[in-house]
C-alpha positions as semicolon CSV with decimal commas, in nm:
position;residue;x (nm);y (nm);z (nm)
1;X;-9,278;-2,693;-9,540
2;X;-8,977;-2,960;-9,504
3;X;-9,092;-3,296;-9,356
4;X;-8,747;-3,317;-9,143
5;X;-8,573;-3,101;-8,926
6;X;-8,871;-3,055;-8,717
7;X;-8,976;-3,046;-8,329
8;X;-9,320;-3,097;-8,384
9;X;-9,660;-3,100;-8,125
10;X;-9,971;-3,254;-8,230
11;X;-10,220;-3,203;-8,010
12;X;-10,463;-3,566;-8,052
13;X;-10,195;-3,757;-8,143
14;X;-10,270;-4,084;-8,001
15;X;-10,558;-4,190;-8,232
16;X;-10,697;-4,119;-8,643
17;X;-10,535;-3,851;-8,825
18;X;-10,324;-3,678;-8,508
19;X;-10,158;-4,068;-8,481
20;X;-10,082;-4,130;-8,827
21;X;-9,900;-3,791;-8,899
22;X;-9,730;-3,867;-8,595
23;X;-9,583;-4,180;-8,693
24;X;-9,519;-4,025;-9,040
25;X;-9,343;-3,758;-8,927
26;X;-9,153;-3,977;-8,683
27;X;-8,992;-4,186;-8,917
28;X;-8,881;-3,890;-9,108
29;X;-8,627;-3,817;-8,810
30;X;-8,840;-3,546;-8,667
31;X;-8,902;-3,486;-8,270
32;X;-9,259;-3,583;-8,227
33;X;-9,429;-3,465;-7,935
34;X;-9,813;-3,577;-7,888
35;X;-10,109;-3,517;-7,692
36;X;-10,486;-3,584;-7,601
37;X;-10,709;-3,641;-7,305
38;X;-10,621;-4,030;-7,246
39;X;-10,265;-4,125;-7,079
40;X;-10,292;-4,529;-7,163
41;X;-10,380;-4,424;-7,503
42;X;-10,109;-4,196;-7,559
43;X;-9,811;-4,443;-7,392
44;X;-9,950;-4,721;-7,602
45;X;-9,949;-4,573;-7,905
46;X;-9,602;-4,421;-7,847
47;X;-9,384;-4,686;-7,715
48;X;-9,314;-4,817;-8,040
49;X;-9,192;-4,507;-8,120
50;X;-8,799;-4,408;-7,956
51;X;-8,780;-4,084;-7,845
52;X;-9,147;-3,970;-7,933
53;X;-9,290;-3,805;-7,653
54;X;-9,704;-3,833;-7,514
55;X;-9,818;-3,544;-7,302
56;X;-10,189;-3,611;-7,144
57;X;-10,378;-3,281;-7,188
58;X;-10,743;-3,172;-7,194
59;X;-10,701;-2,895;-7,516
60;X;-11,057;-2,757;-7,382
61;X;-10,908;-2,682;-7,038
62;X;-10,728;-2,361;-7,022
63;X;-10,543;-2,514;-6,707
64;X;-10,405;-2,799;-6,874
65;X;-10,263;-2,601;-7,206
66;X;-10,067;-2,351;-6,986
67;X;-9,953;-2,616;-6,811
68;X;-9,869;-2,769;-7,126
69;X;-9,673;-2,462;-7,240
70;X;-9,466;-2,474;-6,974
71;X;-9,359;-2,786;-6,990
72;X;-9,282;-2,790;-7,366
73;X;-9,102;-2,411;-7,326
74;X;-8,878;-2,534;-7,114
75;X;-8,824;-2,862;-7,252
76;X;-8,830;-2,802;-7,601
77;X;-8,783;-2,453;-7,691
78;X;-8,710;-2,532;-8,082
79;X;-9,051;-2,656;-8,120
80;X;-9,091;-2,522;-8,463
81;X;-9,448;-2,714;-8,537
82;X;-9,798;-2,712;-8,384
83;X;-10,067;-2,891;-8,555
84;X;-10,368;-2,824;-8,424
85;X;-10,555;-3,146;-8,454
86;X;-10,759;-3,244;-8,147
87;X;-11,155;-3,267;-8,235
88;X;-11,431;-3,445;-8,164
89;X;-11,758;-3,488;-8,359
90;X;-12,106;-3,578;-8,259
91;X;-12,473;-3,648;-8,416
92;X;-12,726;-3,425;-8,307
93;X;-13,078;-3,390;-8,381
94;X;-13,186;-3,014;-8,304
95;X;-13,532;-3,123;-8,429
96;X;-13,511;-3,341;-8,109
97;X;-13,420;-3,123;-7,853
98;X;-13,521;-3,361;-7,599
99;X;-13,236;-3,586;-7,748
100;X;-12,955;-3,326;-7,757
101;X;-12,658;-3,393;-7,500
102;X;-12,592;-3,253;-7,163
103;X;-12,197;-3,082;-7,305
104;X;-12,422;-2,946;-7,610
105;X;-12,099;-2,715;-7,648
106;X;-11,808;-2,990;-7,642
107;X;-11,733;-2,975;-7,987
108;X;-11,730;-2,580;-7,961
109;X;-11,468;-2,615;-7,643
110;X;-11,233;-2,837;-7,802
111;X;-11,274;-2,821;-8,208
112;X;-11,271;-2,416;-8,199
113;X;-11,172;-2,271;-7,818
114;X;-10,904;-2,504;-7,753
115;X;-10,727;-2,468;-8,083
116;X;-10,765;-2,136;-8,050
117;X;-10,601;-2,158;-7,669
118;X;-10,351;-2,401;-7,782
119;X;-10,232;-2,152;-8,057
120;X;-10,291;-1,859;-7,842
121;X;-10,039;-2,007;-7,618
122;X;-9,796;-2,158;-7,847
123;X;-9,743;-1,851;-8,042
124;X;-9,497;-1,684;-7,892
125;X;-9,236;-1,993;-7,851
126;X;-9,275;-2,044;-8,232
127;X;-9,233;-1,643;-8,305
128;X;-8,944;-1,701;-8,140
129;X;-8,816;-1,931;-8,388
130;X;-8,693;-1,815;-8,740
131;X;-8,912;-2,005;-8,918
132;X;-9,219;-2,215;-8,787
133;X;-9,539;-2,357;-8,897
134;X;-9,887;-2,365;-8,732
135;X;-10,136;-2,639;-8,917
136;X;-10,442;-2,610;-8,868
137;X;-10,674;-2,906;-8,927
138;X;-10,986;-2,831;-9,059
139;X;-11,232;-3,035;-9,279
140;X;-11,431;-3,079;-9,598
141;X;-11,745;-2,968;-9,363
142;X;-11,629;-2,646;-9,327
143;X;-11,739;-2,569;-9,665
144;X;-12,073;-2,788;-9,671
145;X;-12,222;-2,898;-9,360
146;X;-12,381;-3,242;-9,290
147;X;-12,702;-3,185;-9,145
148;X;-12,626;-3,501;-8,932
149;X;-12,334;-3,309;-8,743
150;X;-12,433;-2,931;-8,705
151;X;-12,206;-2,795;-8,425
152;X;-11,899;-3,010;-8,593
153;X;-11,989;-2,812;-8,867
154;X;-12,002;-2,512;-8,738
155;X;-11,712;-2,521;-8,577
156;X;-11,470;-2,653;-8,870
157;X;-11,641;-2,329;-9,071
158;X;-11,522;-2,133;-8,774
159;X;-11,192;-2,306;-8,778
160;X;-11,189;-2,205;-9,147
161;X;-11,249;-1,825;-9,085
162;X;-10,986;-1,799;-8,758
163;X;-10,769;-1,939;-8,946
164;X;-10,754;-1,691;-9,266
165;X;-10,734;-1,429;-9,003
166;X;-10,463;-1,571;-8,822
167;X;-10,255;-1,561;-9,132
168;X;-10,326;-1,218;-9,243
169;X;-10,210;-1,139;-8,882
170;X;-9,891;-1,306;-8,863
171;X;-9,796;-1,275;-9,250
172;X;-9,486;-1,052;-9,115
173;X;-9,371;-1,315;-8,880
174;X;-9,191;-1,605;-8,937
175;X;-9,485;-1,818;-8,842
176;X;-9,662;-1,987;-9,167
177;X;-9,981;-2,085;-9,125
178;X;-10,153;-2,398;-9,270
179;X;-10,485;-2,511;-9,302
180;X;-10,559;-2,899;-9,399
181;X;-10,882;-2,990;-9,515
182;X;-10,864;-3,411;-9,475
183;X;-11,200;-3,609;-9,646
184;X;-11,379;-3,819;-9,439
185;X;-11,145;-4,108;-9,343
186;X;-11,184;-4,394;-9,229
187;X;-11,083;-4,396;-8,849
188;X;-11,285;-4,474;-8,481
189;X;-11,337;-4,058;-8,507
190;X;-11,625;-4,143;-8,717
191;X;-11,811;-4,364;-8,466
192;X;-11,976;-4,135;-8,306
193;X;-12,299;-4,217;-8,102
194;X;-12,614;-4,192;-8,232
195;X;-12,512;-4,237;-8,579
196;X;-12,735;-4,395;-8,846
197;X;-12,570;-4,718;-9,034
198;X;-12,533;-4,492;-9,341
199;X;-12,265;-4,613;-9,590
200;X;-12,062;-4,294;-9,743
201;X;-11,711;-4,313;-9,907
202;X;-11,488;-4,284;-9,672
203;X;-11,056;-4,264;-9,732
204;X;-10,867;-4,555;-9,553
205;X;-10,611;-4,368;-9,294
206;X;-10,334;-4,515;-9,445
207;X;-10,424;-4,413;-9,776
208;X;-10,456;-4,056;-9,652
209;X;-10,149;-3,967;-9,471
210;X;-9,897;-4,004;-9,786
211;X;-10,166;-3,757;-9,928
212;X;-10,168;-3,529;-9,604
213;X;-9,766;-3,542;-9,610
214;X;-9,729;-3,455;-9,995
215;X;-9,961;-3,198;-9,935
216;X;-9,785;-3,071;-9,641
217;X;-9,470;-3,048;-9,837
218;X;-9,569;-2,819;-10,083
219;X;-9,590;-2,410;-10,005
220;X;-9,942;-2,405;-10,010
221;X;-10,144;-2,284;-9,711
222;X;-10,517;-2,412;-9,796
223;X;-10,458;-2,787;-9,851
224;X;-10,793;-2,985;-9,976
225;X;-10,715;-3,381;-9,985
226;X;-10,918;-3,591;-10,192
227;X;-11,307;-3,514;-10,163
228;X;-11,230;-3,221;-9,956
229;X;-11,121;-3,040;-10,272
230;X;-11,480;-3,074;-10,473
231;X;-11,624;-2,918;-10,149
232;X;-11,416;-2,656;-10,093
């Protein structure tokens, strides 16, 4: 895809990966509209930004995407771009079951339901367009899980599979669809409670986004970035 030219919603866009393609794509000229579950967050990462645009919205909450939709239909009906980015990862011991969270199924809600809601609603404004792209953003995991994060796992492998579907689907509209498999990077997404102080490479963020935005800029639709590639 181009990198300019866009009207573009990324939905956890105030923090990691979802904040730095925001500001990347924002000082390419685009119209960057972001979202996630925590107004203070979004305003403060997007004041330094003119004309970027923070949304708070709950992607797991089927309420808060129409609501969403409605806004952004009516608001910005060229929005040509959705990347799907909101997630959230936790440890979990199954072994443990005493030790297992009360929202066992968060991740499943937002990694895998709410992107699917968020593209389930989106879809039509960018079918309406004459050429749009839907990204994905997926993970290294959803080749090889890490038996330290199973549902994350499982739901970046389901991620994976909804989203080969969703091409085949739409491959006779003018919607492209994109899947981005990032490495681990470095960002707060990766301090998750109960972790163990283990040490594993990790990519610093800004290292990654030129990466993620090269990739991006190519035709391809299954994009591996660094150590995602040798597990794909």
């Amino acid at each position: 895809m181009k990198l300019t030219g866009h009207t573009i919603l990324i939905t956890g866009g105030g923090t990691g990966i979802g904040s730095g393609l925001a500001r990347a794509f924002h000082e390419r000229g685009n119209k960057v509209i972001i979202t996630g579950r925590r107004a203070k967050i979004l305003r403060d990462f997007s004041a330094p930004f003119p004309g970027m645009e923070a949304y708070a919205m709950d992607v797991s909450k089927e309420a808060d995407v129409q609501r969403l939709y409605k806004v952004i239909s009516k608001k910005f009906p060229s929005l040509d771009v959705l990347i799907n980015n909101a997630g959230v990862g936790k440890v979990m011991d199954f072994a443990k079951p005493e030790s297992l969270p009360r929202d066992l199924f968060e991740e499943v809600e937002t990694n895998l339901k709410g992107l699917i809601r968020v593209s389930r609603a989106f879809l039509p404004l960018l079918m309406g367009q004459a050429a749009s792209t839907l990204v994905n953003i997926s993970s290294g995991l959803a080749f090889l899980p890490l038996g330290l994060t199973p549902l994350y796992g499982a739901t970046k492998a389901g991620v994976h599979s909804f989203t080969q579907a969703l091409r085949y689907q739409l491959r006779d509209t003018p919607v492209k669809v994109v899947e981005l498999f990032p490495p681990a990077v470095a960002t707060h997404f990766g301090k998750v409670p109960g972790a163990p102080d283990v040490k594993y490479p990790q990519m610093p963020l800004e290292k990654f986004i030129p990466k993620a935005m090269k990739a991006l800029s190519t035709e391809g639709v299954e994009l591996a970035v660094g150590a995602s590639g040798a597990l794909r």
